[in-house]
Amino acid sequence: MEQLHYDKTRRFLHECLTMNHEQYNQFLPEVEALVQQHVGDKVYFRGLIELSNICVKDCYYCGIRRTNSTAHRYQLSLDDVMSAVDISYDQHYGSIVIQAGERCDKAFVDYISSILKEIKQKYDGKLGVTLSLGEQSKATLQKWFELGAHRYLLRIETSNRELYRKWHPNNCLHDYDKRIETLRTLREVGYQVGTGVLIGGPSQTVEDLVEDLLFFQSIDVDMIGMGPFISHPNTPFYNKNETNEDLKSRYTLALRMISALRWLMPNINIAAATSLQAIDPMGREMAVKAGANIIMPNVTPKQSRVDYQLYPNKPCVDEEAWECKGCLDARLSMVDKSVGYNEWGDSPHFFERL
Ligand code: 5AD
Ligand code: FES
């Protein structure tokens, strides 16, 4: 009986991802009703702080991979981080996300701890704090949790083990099982856990994406961020023949993935990935229409934004942080959404699973 239900779900998800334009437009009101019912009609902002592009890993798709010698490496000072936190607070964003390339050396772990202490001291509880800092030991994750971080994003990138192997070097730094294990640890420590995948990566099929959605359900995640793959010129996955059509079809697929996921897991938080906006200027707003309820405006100091290039054509690199807010307010009203200012905007799923 259960198997039958599972097969039906799998078939439906496959249909969602391959719907034509007309069928998709008919499906959207159903998705919107689920949004209203389970997460409400507000969109929540998280100020995104790109702390550093120094990374020990060498993922084949990523522009800040260790062996990309053309990347200009930086790490924000504590003052710069705190001014980005201040901007987020002043703009009433409610939460921040601290993201960086992966490092687990003591200096880095201690630096994050000192940032968290500073945030706690200044804003105790007034700002939600999400970390997106890769695989870390349980002791480190525990420490950061005790210092006030309460959500953690760690994308699995693909739930297909063979594909994971193709997208990463074959060594202990890029181990599929370790990544899954870290997702489990995050949950044990008590974080609201987020993951996600690349959409339209090399050799990935629609069936793989259906399995990704089922994977999210099987690990019972609280938050998802997923966006289209965009090939970066200084990576092994650069495809000089990539056309606008290729990007557009990945974009369409990414929106369908968001809607399918809202149907499958209606009470989780789903972020509108910035890579959507790199393909279409209205990408994030379209993601909200498709079922996303989180947007991460960039609050990184302008001079460093350009260096945090995971993929080319990154949007908003020329805007100052405060310019993003007015722009986003206007854009969201175009899709009939309001913003949950000064609210953490936690995933209802997290509280319902406790
Ligand atoms: N295209 C789109 N997204 C990418 N990321 C890394 N490289 C690319 C790319 N070329 C995503 C990964 C990572 C997140 C921070 O950025 O999924 O987890
Ligand atoms: Fe930095 Fe993949 S290249 S985590």
JSON list of N, CA and C in Angstrom, two decimals, residues 40-64:
[
{"chain": "A", "resi": 40, "resn": "GLY", "atom": "N", "xyz": [1.65, 30.96, 4.94]},
{"chain": "A", "resi": 40, "resn": "GLY", "atom": "CA", "xyz": [1.13, 32.33, 4.94]},
{"chain": "A", "resi": 40, "resn": "GLY", "atom": "C", "xyz": [1.53, 33.12, 3.71]},
{"chain": "A", "resi": 41, "resn": "ASP", "atom": "N", "xyz": [1.02, 34.36, 3.64]},
{"chain": "A", "resi": 41, "resn": "ASP", "atom": "CA", "xyz": [1.24, 35.10, 2.39]},
{"chain": "A", "resi": 41, "resn": "ASP", "atom": "C", "xyz": [2.43, 36.06, 2.44]},
{"chain": "A", "resi": 42, "resn": "LYS", "atom": "N", "xyz": [3.23, 35.95, 3.52]},
{"chain": "A", "resi": 42, "resn": "LYS", "atom": "CA", "xyz": [4.39, 36.85, 3.60]},
{"chain": "A", "resi": 42, "resn": "LYS", "atom": "C", "xyz": [5.65, 36.19, 3.07]},
{"chain": "A", "resi": 43, "resn": "VAL", "atom": "N", "xyz": [6.53, 37.05, 2.56]},
{"chain": "A", "resi": 43, "resn": "VAL", "atom": "CA", "xyz": [7.86, 36.61, 2.16]},
{"chain": "A", "resi": 43, "resn": "VAL", "atom": "C", "xyz": [8.83, 37.15, 3.21]},
{"chain": "A", "resi": 44, "resn": "TYR", "atom": "N", "xyz": [9.77, 36.33, 3.64]},
{"chain": "A", "resi": 44, "resn": "TYR", "atom": "CA", "xyz": [10.73, 36.76, 4.66]},
{"chain": "A", "resi": 44, "resn": "TYR", "atom": "C", "xyz": [12.10, 37.00, 4.03]},
{"chain": "A", "resi": 45, "resn": "PHE", "atom": "N", "xyz": [12.77, 38.03, 4.53]},
{"chain": "A", "resi": 45, "resn": "PHE", "atom": "CA", "xyz": [14.10, 38.37, 4.03]},
{"chain": "A", "resi": 45, "resn": "PHE", "atom": "C", "xyz": [15.18, 37.87, 4.99]},
{"chain": "A", "resi": 46, "resn": "ARG", "atom": "N", "xyz": [16.29, 37.45, 4.42]},
{"chain": "A", "resi": 46, "resn": "ARG", "atom": "CA", "xyz": [17.49, 37.17, 5.21]},
{"chain": "A", "resi": 46, "resn": "ARG", "atom": "C", "xyz": [18.62, 37.96, 4.57]},
{"chain": "A", "resi": 47, "resn": "GLY", "atom": "N", "xyz": [19.28, 38.83, 5.34]},
{"chain": "A", "resi": 47, "resn": "GLY", "atom": "CA", "xyz": [20.43, 39.55, 4.80]},
{"chain": "A", "resi": 47, "resn": "GLY", "atom": "C", "xyz": [21.58, 38.58, 4.59]},
{"chain": "A", "resi": 48, "resn": "LEU", "atom": "N", "xyz": [22.04, 38.46, 3.34]},
{"chain": "A", "resi": 48, "resn": "LEU", "atom": "CA", "xyz": [23.10, 37.48, 3.03]},
{"chain": "A", "resi": 48, "resn": "LEU", "atom": "C", "xyz": [24.48, 38.13, 3.12]},
{"chain": "A", "resi": 49, "resn": "ILE", "atom": "N", "xyz": [25.29, 37.58, 4.02]},
{"chain": "A", "resi": 49, "resn": "ILE", "atom": "CA", "xyz": [26.66, 38.07, 4.19]},
{"chain": "A", "resi": 49, "resn": "ILE", "atom": "C", "xyz": [27.64, 37.04, 3.63]},
{"chain": "A", "resi": 50, "resn": "GLU", "atom": "N", "xyz": [28.28, 37.40, 2.54]},
{"chain": "A", "resi": 50, "resn": "GLU", "atom": "CA", "xyz": [29.25, 36.48, 1.92]},
{"chain": "A", "resi": 50, "resn": "GLU", "atom": "C", "xyz": [30.60, 36.74, 2.59]},
{"chain": "A", "resi": 51, "resn": "LEU", "atom": "N", "xyz": [30.84, 35.98, 3.64]},
{"chain": "A", "resi": 51, "resn": "LEU", "atom": "CA", "xyz": [31.96, 36.25, 4.55]},
{"chain": "A", "resi": 51, "resn": "LEU", "atom": "C", "xyz": [33.33, 36.09, 3.90]},
{"chain": "A", "resi": 52, "resn": "SER", "atom": "N", "xyz": [33.46, 35.04, 3.08]},
{"chain": "A", "resi": 52, "resn": "SER", "atom": "CA", "xyz": [34.77, 34.79, 2.48]},
{"chain": "A", "resi": 52, "resn": "SER", "atom": "C", "xyz": [34.62, 33.83, 1.29]},
{"chain": "A", "resi": 53, "resn": "ASN", "atom": "N", "xyz": [35.50, 34.02, 0.29]},
{"chain": "A", "resi": 53, "resn": "ASN", "atom": "CA", "xyz": [35.47, 33.06, -0.83]},
{"chain": "A", "resi": 53, "resn": "ASN", "atom": "C", "xyz": [36.67, 32.12, -0.77]},
{"chain": "A", "resi": 54, "resn": "ILE", "atom": "N", "xyz": [37.32, 32.06, 0.38]},
{"chain": "A", "resi": 54, "resn": "ILE", "atom": "CA", "xyz": [38.42, 31.09, 0.53]},
{"chain": "A", "resi": 54, "resn": "ILE", "atom": "C", "xyz": [37.79, 29.73, 0.79]},
{"chain": "A", "resi": 55, "resn": "CYS", "atom": "N", "xyz": [38.21, 28.72, 0.00]},
{"chain": "A", "resi": 55, "resn": "CYS", "atom": "CA", "xyz": [37.56, 27.42, 0.08]},
{"chain": "A", "resi": 55, "resn": "CYS", "atom": "C", "xyz": [38.59, 26.31, -0.07]},
{"chain": "A", "resi": 56, "resn": "VAL", "atom": "N", "xyz": [38.48, 25.27, 0.77]},
{"chain": "A", "resi": 56, "resn": "VAL", "atom": "CA", "xyz": [39.43, 24.16, 0.66]},
{"chain": "A", "resi": 56, "resn": "VAL", "atom": "C", "xyz": [38.95, 23.11, -0.34]},
{"chain": "A", "resi": 57, "resn": "LYS", "atom": "N", "xyz": [37.73, 23.26, -0.81]},
{"chain": "A", "resi": 57, "resn": "LYS", "atom": "CA", "xyz": [37.16, 22.25, -1.70]},
{"chain": "A", "resi": 57, "resn": "LYS", "atom": "C", "xyz": [37.36, 22.62, -3.16]},
{"chain": "A", "resi": 58, "resn": "ASP", "atom": "N", "xyz": [37.04, 21.67, -4.02]},
{"chain": "A", "resi": 58, "resn": "ASP", "atom": "CA", "xyz": [37.33, 21.87, -5.43]},
{"chain": "A", "resi": 58, "resn": "ASP", "atom": "C", "xyz": [36.19, 21.38, -6.32]},
{"chain": "A", "resi": 59, "resn": "CYS", "atom": "N", "xyz": [34.96, 21.66, -5.91]},
{"chain": "A", "resi": 59, "resn": "CYS", "atom": "CA", "xyz": [33.78, 21.23, -6.67]},
{"chain": "A", "resi": 59, "resn": "CYS", "atom": "C", "xyz": [33.91, 21.68, -8.13]},
{"chain": "A", "resi": 60, "resn": "TYR", "atom": "N", "xyz": [33.60, 20.77, -9.04]},
{"chain": "A", "resi": 60, "resn": "TYR", "atom": "CA", "xyz": [33.87, 21.05, -10.46]},
{"chain": "A", "resi": 60, "resn": "TYR", "atom": "C", "xyz": [33.03, 22.19, -11.04]},
{"chain": "A", "resi": 61, "resn": "TYR", "atom": "N", "xyz": [31.93, 22.53, -10.36]},
{"chain": "A", "resi": 61, "resn": "TYR", "atom": "CA", "xyz": [30.99, 23.52, -10.91]},
{"chain": "A", "resi": 61, "resn": "TYR", "atom": "C", "xyz": [31.19, 24.91, -10.33]},
{"chain": "A", "resi": 62, "resn": "CYS", "atom": "N", "xyz": [31.97, 25.03, -9.27]},
{"chain": "A", "resi": 62, "resn": "CYS", "atom": "CA", "xyz": [31.93, 26.25, -8.45]},
{"chain": "A", "resi": 62, "resn": "CYS", "atom": "C", "xyz": [33.07, 27.22, -8.74]},
{"chain": "A", "resi": 63, "resn": "GLY", "atom": "N", "xyz": [32.73, 28.47, -8.93]},
{"chain": "A", "resi": 63, "resn": "GLY", "atom": "CA", "xyz": [33.69, 29.51, -9.29]},
{"chain": "A", "resi": 63, "resn": "GLY", "atom": "C", "xyz": [34.69, 29.85, -8.19]},
{"chain": "A", "resi": 64, "resn": "ILE", "atom": "N", "xyz": [34.38, 29.52, -6.93]},
{"chain": "A", "resi": 64, "resn": "ILE", "atom": "CA", "xyz": [35.35, 29.83, -5.87]},
{"chain": "A", "resi": 64, "resn": "ILE", "atom": "C", "xyz": [36.14, 28.59, -5.43]}
]
